[in-house]
């Protein structure tokens, strides 16, 4: 998969600055199951994740000769070592023993935040891919994904992209065939959900229904969109929906206008629909835009 890295050399004064460009693509969880709590406090999960065409853009100036900086066009995104993109660059230079005289990372944000769409992880993964390519691929793509697990649970998947079965804390990623072509509509309501609180709620209750991963994998292997739609399930969805009934409103709009499956992604609060035709996706988008500014149409990547 090619995410469009372009290297541009610009002359700034007497210095040549090299700029790397990389796309950072969002993910959705077609399935998500929460398994046991691990000794390290994290939970094991099992999830079929899918990369979608909603993207942030990452630009990296290398060897700037100045202290590291990070600029993001969106307010509220940390612009220091707390940013996962920054952390990814630190981990890359530490582990590969490559060196730079200075870095500037610029992020153009389009992936909604606190949505369960892995925005920060996608940015981190894009930084890893861009730096690895620029420094002559010291790491294989699998080693790069493994490195990503030091940055965040969703980063290994975001390095590899496509359709994959993700297990453990997120560090075990098994690629699956690409899912069949379709449209996604994704709507991010105004509220956000605290992921640690959600895990606590799941720990304190019994999970009444879980996704059937065998059936989902067979559906993907068969390229059967109808069966994929039948097997979409996220254990967090009913827990969040119980407290935020507007998710039902969004799903009812999806359902009324040709969606074949609708579900919350990750720990929310974005909800996606699978729609076979772009025309239906456009109608849904128009309907929801009256109340929700953050509605997108996307394709599987
Ligand atoms: P996930 O699906 O992985 O749970 P999310 O959609 O819930 O992701 P993000 O939007 O990726 O969450 O980020 C959540 C928080 O992480 C933000 O509020 C922000 O403080 C911090 N953060 C760190 N790095 C980034 C980044 N590059 N982009 C956005 N947020 C970042």
Short mmCIF file of C-alpha atoms and ligand atoms in Angstrom, two decimals:
data_model
loop_
_atom_site.label_atom_id
_atom_site.label_comp_id
_atom_site.label_asym_id
_atom_site.label_seq_id
_atom_site.Cartn_x
_atom_site.Cartn_y
_atom_site.Cartn_z
CA UNK A 1 0.00 0.00 0.00
CA UNK A 2 1.35 3.44 -0.92
CA UNK A 3 0.42 6.37 1.26
CA UNK A 4 2.11 8.97 -0.85
CA UNK A 5 5.45 9.77 0.68
CA UNK A 6 7.11 12.54 -1.24
CA UNK A 7 10.46 13.96 -0.27
CA UNK A 8 11.02 17.60 -1.05
CA UNK A 9 14.31 19.38 -0.59
CA UNK A 10 13.93 23.10 0.01
CA UNK A 11 16.69 25.61 0.39
CA UNK A 12 16.18 27.71 3.52
CA UNK A 13 19.00 30.28 3.69
CA UNK A 14 22.20 28.32 3.25
CA UNK A 15 20.56 25.08 4.47
CA UNK A 16 18.70 22.35 2.59
CA UNK A 17 15.64 21.12 4.49
CA UNK A 18 14.18 17.76 3.57
CA UNK A 19 10.42 17.44 4.03
CA UNK A 20 8.68 14.06 4.25
CA UNK A 21 4.95 13.79 3.53
CA UNK A 22 2.82 10.90 4.75
CA UNK A 23 -0.90 10.16 5.06
CA UNK A 24 -2.25 9.09 8.46
CA UNK A 25 -5.43 7.06 7.98
CA UNK A 26 -8.19 6.52 10.53
CA UNK A 27 -9.42 3.08 11.60
CA UNK A 28 -12.76 1.68 12.57
CA UNK A 29 -13.44 -1.50 14.51
CA UNK A 30 -15.70 -3.83 12.53
CA UNK A 31 -15.71 -6.03 15.64
CA UNK A 32 -14.41 -5.42 19.14
CA UNK A 33 -14.37 -7.85 22.02
CA UNK A 34 -12.84 -7.22 25.44
CA UNK A 35 -11.25 -10.29 27.00
CA UNK A 36 -9.33 -10.72 30.25
CA UNK A 37 -7.62 -8.01 32.27
CA UNK A 38 -3.87 -8.53 32.11
CA UNK A 39 -1.40 -8.29 34.99
CA UNK A 40 -0.16 -4.96 33.50
CA UNK A 41 -3.68 -3.49 33.94
CA UNK A 42 -4.50 -3.44 30.22
CA UNK A 43 -7.16 -5.68 28.69
CA UNK A 44 -6.68 -8.25 26.00
CA UNK A 45 -8.91 -7.48 23.08
CA UNK A 46 -9.88 -9.13 19.82
CA UNK A 47 -10.89 -6.89 16.98
CA UNK A 48 -11.18 -6.82 13.23
CA UNK A 49 -9.91 -3.38 12.32
CA UNK A 50 -10.31 -1.60 9.01
CA UNK A 51 -8.41 1.41 7.67
CA UNK A 52 -10.67 4.06 6.12
CA UNK A 53 -10.00 7.02 3.88
CA UNK A 54 -10.37 9.78 6.49
CA UNK A 55 -6.86 11.11 6.96
CA UNK A 56 -4.59 13.50 8.74
CA UNK A 57 -1.61 14.81 6.78
CA UNK A 58 1.83 14.60 8.29
CA UNK A 59 4.81 16.67 7.16
CA UNK A 60 8.20 16.18 8.73
CA UNK A 61 11.22 18.44 8.22
CA UNK A 62 14.34 16.49 9.10
CA UNK A 63 17.72 17.90 10.08
CA UNK A 64 16.40 21.37 10.76
CA UNK A 65 19.34 22.24 13.01
CA UNK A 66 16.82 23.47 15.62
CA UNK A 67 15.09 21.97 18.68
CA UNK A 68 12.21 19.60 17.93
CA UNK A 69 8.85 21.26 17.32
CA UNK A 70 5.34 20.02 16.55
CA UNK A 71 2.62 22.14 15.01
CA UNK A 72 -1.01 21.09 14.67
CA UNK A 73 -3.78 23.11 13.02
CA UNK A 74 -6.33 21.86 15.57
CA UNK A 75 -6.67 23.30 19.06
CA UNK A 76 -6.37 20.92 22.00
CA UNK A 77 -3.81 18.60 20.43
CA UNK A 78 -0.63 18.41 22.53
CA UNK A 79 2.38 19.90 20.72
CA UNK A 80 5.17 18.29 22.72
CA UNK A 81 6.38 14.82 23.77
CA UNK A 82 2.78 13.96 24.83
CA UNK A 83 1.78 13.89 21.17
CA UNK A 84 1.93 10.31 19.88
CA UNK A 85 3.58 11.52 16.66
CA UNK A 86 6.42 13.04 18.68
CA UNK A 87 6.67 9.91 20.84
CA UNK A 88 6.88 7.77 17.69
CA UNK A 89 9.78 9.84 16.36
CA UNK A 90 11.60 9.52 19.71
CA UNK A 91 11.12 5.76 19.75
CA UNK A 92 12.26 5.47 16.12
CA UNK A 93 15.53 7.35 16.70
CA UNK A 94 16.20 5.51 19.99
CA UNK A 95 15.65 2.05 18.54
CA UNK A 96 17.34 2.49 15.17
CA UNK A 97 20.20 4.63 16.48
CA UNK A 98 19.71 6.98 13.55
CA UNK A 99 20.29 10.65 14.30
CA UNK A 100 18.83 13.98 13.27
CA UNK A 101 19.97 17.51 14.00
CA UNK A 102 16.35 18.58 14.53
CA UNK A 103 12.79 17.75 13.57
CA UNK A 104 9.64 19.70 12.82
CA UNK A 105 6.41 17.70 12.64
CA UNK A 106 3.32 19.39 11.19
CA UNK A 107 -0.09 17.74 11.50
CA UNK A 108 -3.16 18.75 9.52
CA UNK A 109 -5.97 17.17 11.50
CA UNK A 110 -9.11 15.83 9.89
CA UNK A 111 -9.69 12.66 11.93
CA UNK A 112 -12.16 13.58 14.70
CA UNK A 113 -10.61 13.36 18.15
CA UNK A 114 -11.82 11.15 20.96
CA UNK A 115 -13.88 9.31 18.41
CA UNK A 116 -12.50 5.74 18.61
CA UNK A 117 -10.96 6.30 15.18
CA UNK A 118 -7.35 6.04 16.32
CA UNK A 119 -6.34 9.54 15.21
CA UNK A 120 -3.28 9.87 17.45
CA UNK A 121 -2.20 6.32 16.65
CA UNK A 122 -2.55 6.98 12.91
CA UNK A 123 -0.31 10.05 13.22
CA UNK A 124 2.28 8.05 15.16
CA UNK A 125 2.21 5.25 12.59
CA UNK A 126 2.63 7.73 9.72
CA UNK A 127 5.70 9.22 11.42
CA UNK A 128 7.20 5.74 11.84
CA UNK A 129 6.60 4.87 8.17
CA UNK A 130 7.96 8.18 6.91
CA UNK A 131 11.12 8.11 9.02
CA UNK A 132 11.78 4.44 8.29
CA UNK A 133 11.59 5.08 4.55
CA UNK A 134 13.72 8.21 4.75
CA UNK A 135 16.48 6.47 6.72
CA UNK A 136 16.77 3.58 4.25
CA UNK A 137 14.33 1.12 5.85
CA UNK A 138 16.39 -0.08 8.81
CA UNK A 139 13.24 -1.90 10.01
CA UNK A 140 10.98 -4.30 8.13
CA UNK A 141 7.30 -3.31 8.14
CA UNK A 142 6.61 -6.00 10.79
CA UNK A 143 9.45 -4.72 13.00
CA UNK A 144 8.12 -1.19 12.53
CA UNK A 145 4.65 -2.34 13.65
CA UNK A 146 6.22 -4.02 16.68
CA UNK A 147 8.03 -0.79 17.51
CA UNK A 148 4.65 0.95 17.29
CA UNK A 149 3.42 -1.03 20.30
CA UNK A 150 5.83 1.03 22.44
CA UNK A 151 3.89 4.14 21.41
CA UNK A 152 0.28 2.94 21.72
CA UNK A 153 -1.98 -0.11 21.48
CA UNK A 154 -3.50 0.78 18.09
CA UNK A 155 -0.22 1.86 16.49
CA UNK A 156 0.89 -1.59 15.20
CA UNK A 157 -2.35 -1.90 13.19
CA UNK A 158 -2.07 1.70 11.99
CA UNK A 159 1.45 0.97 10.70
CA UNK A 160 0.24 -2.02 8.65
CA UNK A 161 -3.22 -0.70 7.60
CA UNK A 162 -5.86 -2.53 5.54
CA UNK A 163 -8.06 -5.20 7.12
CA UNK A 164 -6.63 -7.19 10.02
CA UNK A 165 -7.36 -9.32 13.07
CA UNK A 166 -5.88 -7.57 16.08
CA UNK A 167 -5.27 -9.35 19.39
CA UNK A 168 -3.45 -9.06 22.70
CA UNK A 169 -3.21 -5.41 23.72
CA UNK A 170 -3.09 -4.59 20.03
CA UNK A 171 0.43 -5.86 19.36
CA UNK A 172 -0.64 -9.05 17.54
CA UNK A 173 -1.84 -8.07 14.08
CA UNK A 174 -2.73 -10.67 11.44
CA UNK A 175 -3.51 -9.26 8.01
CA UNK A 176 -6.71 -10.41 6.32
CA UNK A 177 -7.73 -9.96 2.68
CA UNK A 178 -8.99 -6.45 1.88
CA UNK A 179 -12.69 -6.09 2.63
CA UNK A 180 -15.00 -5.67 -0.40
CA UNK A 181 -15.57 -2.17 -1.73
CA UNK A 182 -18.33 -0.20 0.00
CA UNK A 183 -18.96 3.22 1.52
CA UNK A 184 -18.75 4.12 5.18
CA UNK A 185 -20.60 7.00 6.74
CA UNK A 186 -19.00 8.08 10.01
CA UNK A 187 -20.68 10.48 12.45
CA UNK A 188 -18.93 11.85 15.53
CA UNK A 189 -21.44 13.24 18.04
CA UNK A 190 -20.43 16.09 20.36
CA UNK A 191 -19.88 14.03 23.48
CA UNK A 192 -16.74 12.03 24.29
CA UNK A 193 -16.33 8.84 26.28
CA UNK A 194 -13.62 8.13 28.84
CA UNK A 195 -11.92 4.91 27.69
CA UNK A 196 -10.66 3.88 31.19
CA UNK A 197 -14.16 4.39 32.65
CA UNK A 198 -15.64 2.31 29.87
CA UNK A 199 -13.25 -0.56 30.58
CA UNK A 200 -14.18 -0.32 34.26
CA UNK A 201 -17.88 -0.58 33.41
CA UNK A 202 -17.18 -3.64 31.29
CA UNK A 203 -15.18 -5.19 34.18
CA UNK A 204 -18.06 -4.59 36.58
CA UNK A 205 -20.67 -6.25 34.40
CA UNK A 206 -21.12 -9.39 32.34
CA UNK A 207 -20.90 -9.00 28.59
CA UNK A 208 -24.23 -10.32 27.26
CA UNK A 209 -23.19 -10.67 23.62
CA UNK A 210 -19.84 -10.97 21.87
CA UNK A 211 -18.76 -10.82 18.22
CA UNK A 212 -18.25 -14.13 16.41
CA UNK A 213 -14.76 -13.73 15.02
CA UNK A 214 -14.76 -17.01 13.15
CA UNK A 215 -17.83 -15.95 11.19
CA UNK A 216 -16.40 -12.48 10.57
CA UNK A 217 -13.13 -13.90 9.29
CA UNK A 218 -14.96 -16.35 6.99
CA UNK A 219 -17.08 -13.47 5.65
CA UNK A 220 -13.96 -11.42 4.88
CA UNK A 221 -12.21 -14.40 3.28
CA UNK A 222 -15.30 -14.95 1.11
CA UNK A 223 -15.48 -11.24 0.24
CA UNK A 224 -19.15 -11.30 1.30
CA UNK A 225 -20.20 -7.78 2.32
CA UNK A 226 -23.65 -8.94 3.49
CA UNK A 227 -22.13 -11.49 5.88
CA UNK A 228 -19.54 -8.94 7.07
CA UNK A 229 -22.43 -6.58 7.86
CA UNK A 230 -24.24 -9.36 9.77
CA UNK A 231 -21.22 -9.95 11.98
CA UNK A 232 -20.32 -6.40 12.93
CA UNK A 233 -20.37 -6.07 16.71
CA UNK A 234 -18.63 -3.97 19.37
CA UNK A 235 -19.12 -4.91 23.04
CA UNK A 236 -18.75 -1.24 24.03
CA UNK A 237 -21.66 -0.16 21.83
CA UNK A 238 -24.59 -1.11 24.15
CA UNK A 239 -22.74 0.28 27.19
CA UNK A 240 -22.29 3.71 25.60
CA UNK A 241 -25.70 3.69 23.88
CA UNK A 242 -27.40 3.08 27.23
CA UNK A 243 -26.06 6.45 28.45
CA UNK A 244 -26.17 8.33 25.16
CA UNK A 245 -29.44 7.55 23.43
CA UNK A 246 -28.56 9.89 20.56
CA UNK A 247 -26.45 7.03 19.17
CA UNK A 248 -29.78 5.31 18.51
CA UNK A 249 -30.99 8.40 16.67
CA UNK A 250 -27.90 8.37 14.42
CA UNK A 251 -28.31 4.64 13.81
CA UNK A 252 -32.00 5.09 12.96
CA UNK A 253 -31.08 7.62 10.27
CA UNK A 254 -28.47 5.19 8.91
CA UNK A 255 -31.01 2.39 8.98
CA UNK A 256 -33.72 4.38 7.22
CA UNK A 257 -31.49 5.30 4.29
CA UNK A 258 -29.92 2.08 3.08
CA UNK A 259 -27.28 1.20 5.67
CA UNK A 260 -26.64 -2.55 5.96
CA UNK A 261 -24.84 -2.29 9.34
CA UNK A 262 -24.32 0.40 11.95
CA UNK A 263 -22.11 0.36 15.03
CA UNK A 264 -19.99 2.49 17.30
CA UNK A 265 -16.24 2.26 16.66
CA UNK A 266 -13.69 1.55 19.43
CA UNK A 267 -14.61 3.23 22.68
CA UNK A 268 -16.65 5.82 20.79
CA UNK A 269 -18.17 8.12 20.35
CA UNK A 270 -18.16 7.94 16.52
CA UNK A 271 -20.73 5.65 14.90
CA UNK A 272 -20.26 4.24 11.41
CA UNK A 273 -22.58 2.72 8.83
CA UNK A 274 -21.80 0.46 5.90
CA UNK A 275 -23.63 1.55 2.78
CA UNK A 276 -23.38 -0.14 -0.60
CA UNK A 277 -24.00 2.91 -2.79
CA UNK A 278 -22.42 6.34 -2.64
CA UNK A 279 -25.82 7.94 -3.41
CA UNK A 280 -27.29 6.56 -0.17
CA UNK A 281 -24.20 7.63 1.76
CA UNK A 282 -24.63 11.17 0.41
CA UNK A 283 -28.32 11.24 1.45
CA UNK A 284 -27.43 10.04 4.98
CA UNK A 285 -24.71 12.67 5.19
CA UNK A 286 -27.13 15.43 4.23
CA UNK A 287 -29.68 14.23 6.78
CA UNK A 288 -27.18 14.12 9.63
CA UNK A 289 -25.37 17.37 8.79
CA UNK A 290 -28.40 19.30 10.03
CA UNK A 291 -27.46 18.26 13.58
CA UNK A 292 -23.90 17.00 13.37
CA UNK A 293 -21.01 18.96 11.84
CA UNK A 294 -18.69 15.93 11.96
CA UNK A 295 -20.13 13.56 9.37
CA UNK A 296 -17.91 11.94 6.75
CA UNK A 297 -18.14 9.57 3.82
CA UNK A 298 -15.19 7.21 3.54
CA UNK A 299 -14.01 4.13 1.67
CA UNK A 300 -12.01 1.14 2.92
CA UNK A 301 -8.28 1.68 2.30
P1 LIG B 1 -8.54 5.60 19.90
O1 LIG B 1 -9.43 5.12 18.82
O2 LIG B 1 -7.11 5.10 19.72
O3 LIG B 1 -9.10 5.41 21.28
P2 LIG B 1 -9.34 8.29 19.99
O4 LIG B 1 -10.06 8.67 18.74
O5 LIG B 1 -10.23 7.95 21.14
O6 LIG B 1 -8.36 7.15 19.65
P3 LIG B 1 -7.44 10.40 19.71
O7 LIG B 1 -8.26 11.40 19.04
O8 LIG B 1 -6.47 9.65 18.90
O9 LIG B 1 -8.40 9.39 20.51
O10 LIG B 1 -6.63 11.08 20.90
C1 LIG B 1 -7.08 11.13 22.22
C2 LIG B 1 -6.19 12.07 23.00
O11 LIG B 1 -4.82 11.78 22.75
C3 LIG B 1 -6.38 13.52 22.59
O12 LIG B 1 -7.36 14.13 23.37
C4 LIG B 1 -5.00 14.13 22.78
O13 LIG B 1 -4.89 14.71 24.07
C5 LIG B 1 -4.01 12.95 22.75
N1 LIG B 1 -3.14 12.94 21.53
C6 LIG B 1 -1.85 12.62 21.52
N2 LIG B 1 -1.34 12.67 20.28
C7 LIG B 1 -2.34 13.04 19.46
C8 LIG B 1 -2.44 13.26 18.06
N3 LIG B 1 -1.39 13.14 17.25
N4 LIG B 1 -3.63 13.58 17.56
C9 LIG B 1 -4.70 13.70 18.38
N5 LIG B 1 -4.67 13.53 19.70
C10 LIG B 1 -3.50 13.19 20.26
#
